[in-house]
Amino acid sequence: MRTTVETIRSRFDEAARARGYLLDPAQRQAADRLAELGLALGRGRAHGLFHRRTPPGLYLWGPVGRGKTWLLDTFFAAVPGPADRRTRVHFHAFFRQLHEAVRRHRDNHGHEHSAVDAAVSELVGDVDLVCFDEFHVHDPGDAMLVTRLLRELHTRGVVLVCTSNYPPSGLLPNPLYHHLFEPTIREIETRMSVVTVAGPQDYRALPRAESGAGAFARGAVLWPGDPGQLRAQGLVPPTPAEAATLTVNKRALLVEAARPDELWAGFEALCEGRTSPLDYLVLAETYPTWVVRDLPPLKTASAEARQRFVNLIDVCCDADVRLFLGSDRPLSELLAGDDLPTDIVRTASRLGLLRRVG
């Protein structure tokens, strides 16, 4: 059967019906653009057009819970052609692997550009479509590597489809460094069509047909974050003897406890130090439950700590970590402040998935 835009578009409708809902207008627009790209990919493969005329990619962005990941996964399954010609990965996980591969190849090649080229070959291989879920750039130290990655993929004629909670202009939001990333932002906007997915429904707030509510939604914001509140949630506060120093990506991290399935740590240790999204990803892979205590009003924290808190919430939500936040202030006070950046506003929507206990 010949693949058409309509046949690919129908896959989105079928997948939505299977989950018990219809596409909202924003999702429909994105699905239409993805269907058009899927058809272009199929034709390019059939006629050997890749590396000579690569279709532009898509950058889907919008608030959390609007179905961007679902749209990406449905598109990835619907693209015609052999499965080994495409890859789909969460950007946090891929970027961690990229760091490790670049470090390894740098030792072998002794040159940064050669190391990045070799690392991309190792991780991507000979594909013509890469899908990154939850793409974002927060750390200025990572921005240069992201730039080299995107340029390498473009040079290879790889079509890129990304989902993100941030528009391209919102990447690397720290005003001290944002201007350094603006050339890459312009390249993204030139080489990819930017599509906003911002319907009215937060689908994360609805029960998941597959497994009920996600683990993140089973967590809570506790105030006052005292031992009684914690025990009421089935959490046993650690003793001083349980304090430990973890080695995460070759950095020391002091935590209150590191149990087989629980991580206990203070806001200062996790956000005021030199932690990165890659560190949180490593921890999320090991500890399905986190208790982060002593949250201050974010307006009193450093700008760097506020950004790390955004990173932490992003990783925990995406990884379905069962997250508990403890403070002696209610959530409304923690997030108060007219001058807080838009990242904190977006984070507040994710924290809305957590119950308030206090």
Tab-separated table of N, CA and C in Angstrom, residues 244 246 248 251-257 262-284 287 289-296 302 304-313 316 321 323-326:
chain	number	residue	atom	x	y	z
A	244	ALA	N	26.209	10.311	53.645
A	244	ALA	CA	27.165	9.656	52.747
A	244	ALA	C	27.645	10.638	51.692
A	246	LEU	N	28.490	10.617	47.779
A	246	LEU	CA	28.394	9.877	46.526
A	246	LEU	C	29.346	10.483	45.503
A	248	VAL	N	29.408	11.224	41.724
A	248	VAL	CA	28.500	11.308	40.580
A	248	VAL	C	29.228	12.054	39.470
A	251	ARG	N	32.309	13.781	40.543
A	251	ARG	CA	32.202	14.842	41.533
A	251	ARG	C	31.625	14.286	42.816
A	252	ALA	N	32.051	14.836	43.939
A	252	ALA	CA	31.558	14.397	45.238
A	252	ALA	C	30.245	15.107	45.556
A	253	LEU	N	29.270	14.353	46.066
A	253	LEU	CA	27.974	14.907	46.443
A	253	LEU	C	27.618	14.394	47.823
A	254	LEU	N	27.480	15.311	48.779
A	254	LEU	CA	27.136	14.948	50.152
A	254	LEU	C	25.623	14.859	50.275
A	255	VAL	N	25.130	13.691	50.722
A	255	VAL	CA	23.691	13.486	50.866
A	255	VAL	C	23.377	13.027	52.282
A	256	GLU	N	22.129	13.153	52.676
A	256	GLU	CA	21.709	12.744	54.010
A	256	GLU	C	21.594	11.228	54.119
A	257	ALA	N	21.215	10.586	53.025
A	257	ALA	CA	21.125	9.127	52.989
A	257	ALA	C	21.041	8.683	51.543
A	262	GLU	N	16.050	4.955	47.876
A	262	GLU	CA	15.717	6.316	48.294
A	262	GLU	C	16.962	7.188	48.373
A	263	LEU	N	16.813	8.408	47.877
A	263	LEU	CA	17.861	9.412	48.005
A	263	LEU	C	17.322	10.558	48.852
A	264	TRP	N	18.062	10.891	49.924
A	264	TRP	CA	17.708	12.004	50.792
A	264	TRP	C	18.817	13.035	50.704
A	265	ALA	N	18.452	14.277	50.399
A	265	ALA	CA	19.468	15.318	50.275
A	265	ALA	C	18.827	16.675	50.498
A	266	GLY	N	19.640	17.646	50.884
A	266	GLY	CA	19.157	18.996	51.063
A	266	GLY	C	19.223	19.791	49.775
A	267	PHE	N	18.411	20.845	49.705
A	267	PHE	CA	18.417	21.729	48.534
A	267	PHE	C	19.813	22.289	48.290
A	268	GLU	N	20.503	22.663	49.345
A	268	GLU	CA	21.821	23.274	49.168
A	268	GLU	C	22.790	22.319	48.485
A	269	ALA	N	22.786	21.044	48.910
A	269	ALA	CA	23.713	20.078	48.318
A	269	ALA	C	23.387	19.825	46.853
A	270	LEU	N	22.092	19.738	46.514
A	270	LEU	CA	21.696	19.381	45.158
A	270	LEU	C	21.686	20.563	44.195
A	271	CYS	N	21.482	21.767	44.709
A	271	CYS	CA	21.269	22.902	43.805
A	271	CYS	C	22.271	24.046	43.973
A	272	GLU	N	22.876	24.184	45.130
A	272	GLU	CA	23.836	25.274	45.312
A	272	GLU	C	25.265	24.847	44.973
A	273	GLY	N	25.461	23.551	44.736
A	273	GLY	CA	26.783	23.071	44.347
A	273	GLY	C	26.961	23.107	42.840
A	274	ARG	N	27.867	22.289	42.318
A	274	ARG	CA	28.174	22.301	40.881
A	274	ARG	C	27.511	21.132	40.157
A	275	THR	N	26.293	20.813	40.563
A	275	THR	CA	25.587	19.711	39.919
A	275	THR	C	25.076	20.131	38.547
A	276	SER	N	24.785	19.131	37.714
A	276	SER	CA	24.309	19.366	36.357
A	276	SER	C	23.151	18.420	36.064
A	277	PRO	N	22.411	18.642	34.960
A	277	PRO	CA	21.352	17.701	34.597
A	277	PRO	C	21.854	16.268	34.440
A	278	LEU	N	23.087	16.105	33.984
A	278	LEU	CA	23.634	14.754	33.841
A	278	LEU	C	23.772	14.077	35.197
A	279	ASP	N	24.121	14.850	36.227
A	279	ASP	CA	24.215	14.283	37.568
A	279	ASP	C	22.842	13.807	38.042
A	280	TYR	N	21.817	14.641	37.813
A	280	TYR	CA	20.475	14.254	38.239
A	280	TYR	C	19.996	13.021	37.476
A	281	LEU	N	20.363	12.918	36.215
A	281	LEU	CA	19.963	11.754	35.434
A	281	LEU	C	20.583	10.485	36.008
A	282	VAL	N	21.866	10.544	36.364
A	282	VAL	CA	22.527	9.384	36.971
A	282	VAL	C	21.821	8.990	38.264
A	283	LEU	N	21.503	9.966	39.081
A	283	LEU	CA	20.835	9.683	40.352
A	283	LEU	C	19.433	9.117	40.122
A	284	ALA	N	18.717	9.637	39.118
A	284	ALA	CA	17.368	9.154	38.842
A	284	ALA	C	17.367	7.703	38.380
A	287	TYR	N	17.938	5.869	42.022
A	287	TYR	CA	17.036	6.078	43.147
A	287	TYR	C	15.645	6.455	42.640
A	289	THR	N	12.988	7.032	44.410
A	289	THR	CA	12.346	7.975	45.328
A	289	THR	C	13.378	8.980	45.814
A	290	TRP	N	13.023	10.273	45.735
A	290	TRP	CA	13.894	11.338	46.237
A	290	TRP	C	13.145	12.126	47.303
A	291	VAL	N	13.874	12.498	48.343
A	291	VAL	CA	13.357	13.448	49.321
A	291	VAL	C	14.350	14.613	49.362
A	292	VAL	N	13.890	15.762	48.904
A	292	VAL	CA	14.734	16.962	48.861
A	292	VAL	C	14.222	17.911	49.940
A	293	ARG	N	15.037	18.177	50.951
A	293	ARG	CA	14.574	18.933	52.108
A	293	ARG	C	15.164	20.348	52.147
A	294	ASP	N	14.540	21.139	53.022
A	294	ASP	CA	15.033	22.495	53.328
A	294	ASP	C	15.006	23.411	52.107
A	295	LEU	N	13.913	23.334	51.327
A	295	LEU	CA	13.786	24.267	50.208
A	295	LEU	C	13.569	25.678	50.740
A	296	PRO	N	14.346	26.646	50.272
A	296	PRO	CA	14.135	28.044	50.663
A	296	PRO	C	13.196	28.722	49.673
A	302	SER	N	20.500	31.573	44.835
A	302	SER	CA	21.271	32.148	43.731
A	302	SER	C	20.606	31.819	42.403
A	304	GLU	N	22.007	30.558	39.864
A	304	GLU	CA	22.476	29.238	39.444
A	304	GLU	C	21.688	28.136	40.148
A	305	ALA	N	21.399	28.338	41.441
A	305	ALA	CA	20.647	27.328	42.186
A	305	ALA	C	19.214	27.220	41.672
A	306	ARG	N	18.616	28.351	41.334
A	306	ARG	CA	17.258	28.309	40.772
A	306	ARG	C	17.245	27.520	39.469
A	307	GLN	N	18.262	27.733	38.627
A	307	GLN	CA	18.306	27.003	37.368
A	307	GLN	C	18.517	25.518	37.607
A	308	ARG	N	19.374	25.181	38.569
A	308	ARG	CA	19.575	23.760	38.875
A	308	ARG	C	18.297	23.130	39.417
A	309	PHE	N	17.525	23.889	40.180
A	309	PHE	CA	16.258	23.368	40.674
A	309	PHE	C	15.322	23.063	39.509
A	310	VAL	N	15.281	23.939	38.517
A	310	VAL	CA	14.500	23.673	37.305
A	310	VAL	C	14.978	22.382	36.644
A	311	ASN	N	16.296	22.228	36.512
A	311	ASN	CA	16.853	21.015	35.912
A	311	ASN	C	16.443	19.776	36.705
A	312	LEU	N	16.537	19.881	38.024
A	312	LEU	CA	16.208	18.750	38.892
A	312	LEU	C	14.755	18.326	38.696
A	313	ILE	N	13.841	19.301	38.688
A	313	ILE	CA	12.427	18.968	38.520
A	313	ILE	C	12.179	18.369	37.141
A	316	CYS	N	13.448	14.705	37.224
A	316	CYS	CA	12.617	13.850	38.066
A	316	CYS	C	11.253	13.597	37.439
A	321	VAL	N	10.407	9.931	38.785
A	321	VAL	CA	10.900	9.782	40.150
A	321	VAL	C	9.770	10.140	41.113
A	323	LEU	N	8.914	11.988	43.932
A	323	LEU	CA	9.625	13.122	44.496
A	323	LEU	C	8.853	13.746	45.647
A	324	PHE	N	9.570	13.990	46.753
A	324	PHE	CA	9.015	14.691	47.902
A	324	PHE	C	9.894	15.906	48.184
A	325	LEU	N	9.255	17.061	48.283
A	325	LEU	CA	9.951	18.310	48.563
A	325	LEU	C	9.537	18.788	49.946
A	326	GLY	N	10.512	19.025	50.810
A	326	GLY	CA	10.220	19.460	52.162
A	326	GLY	C	10.670	20.885	52.410
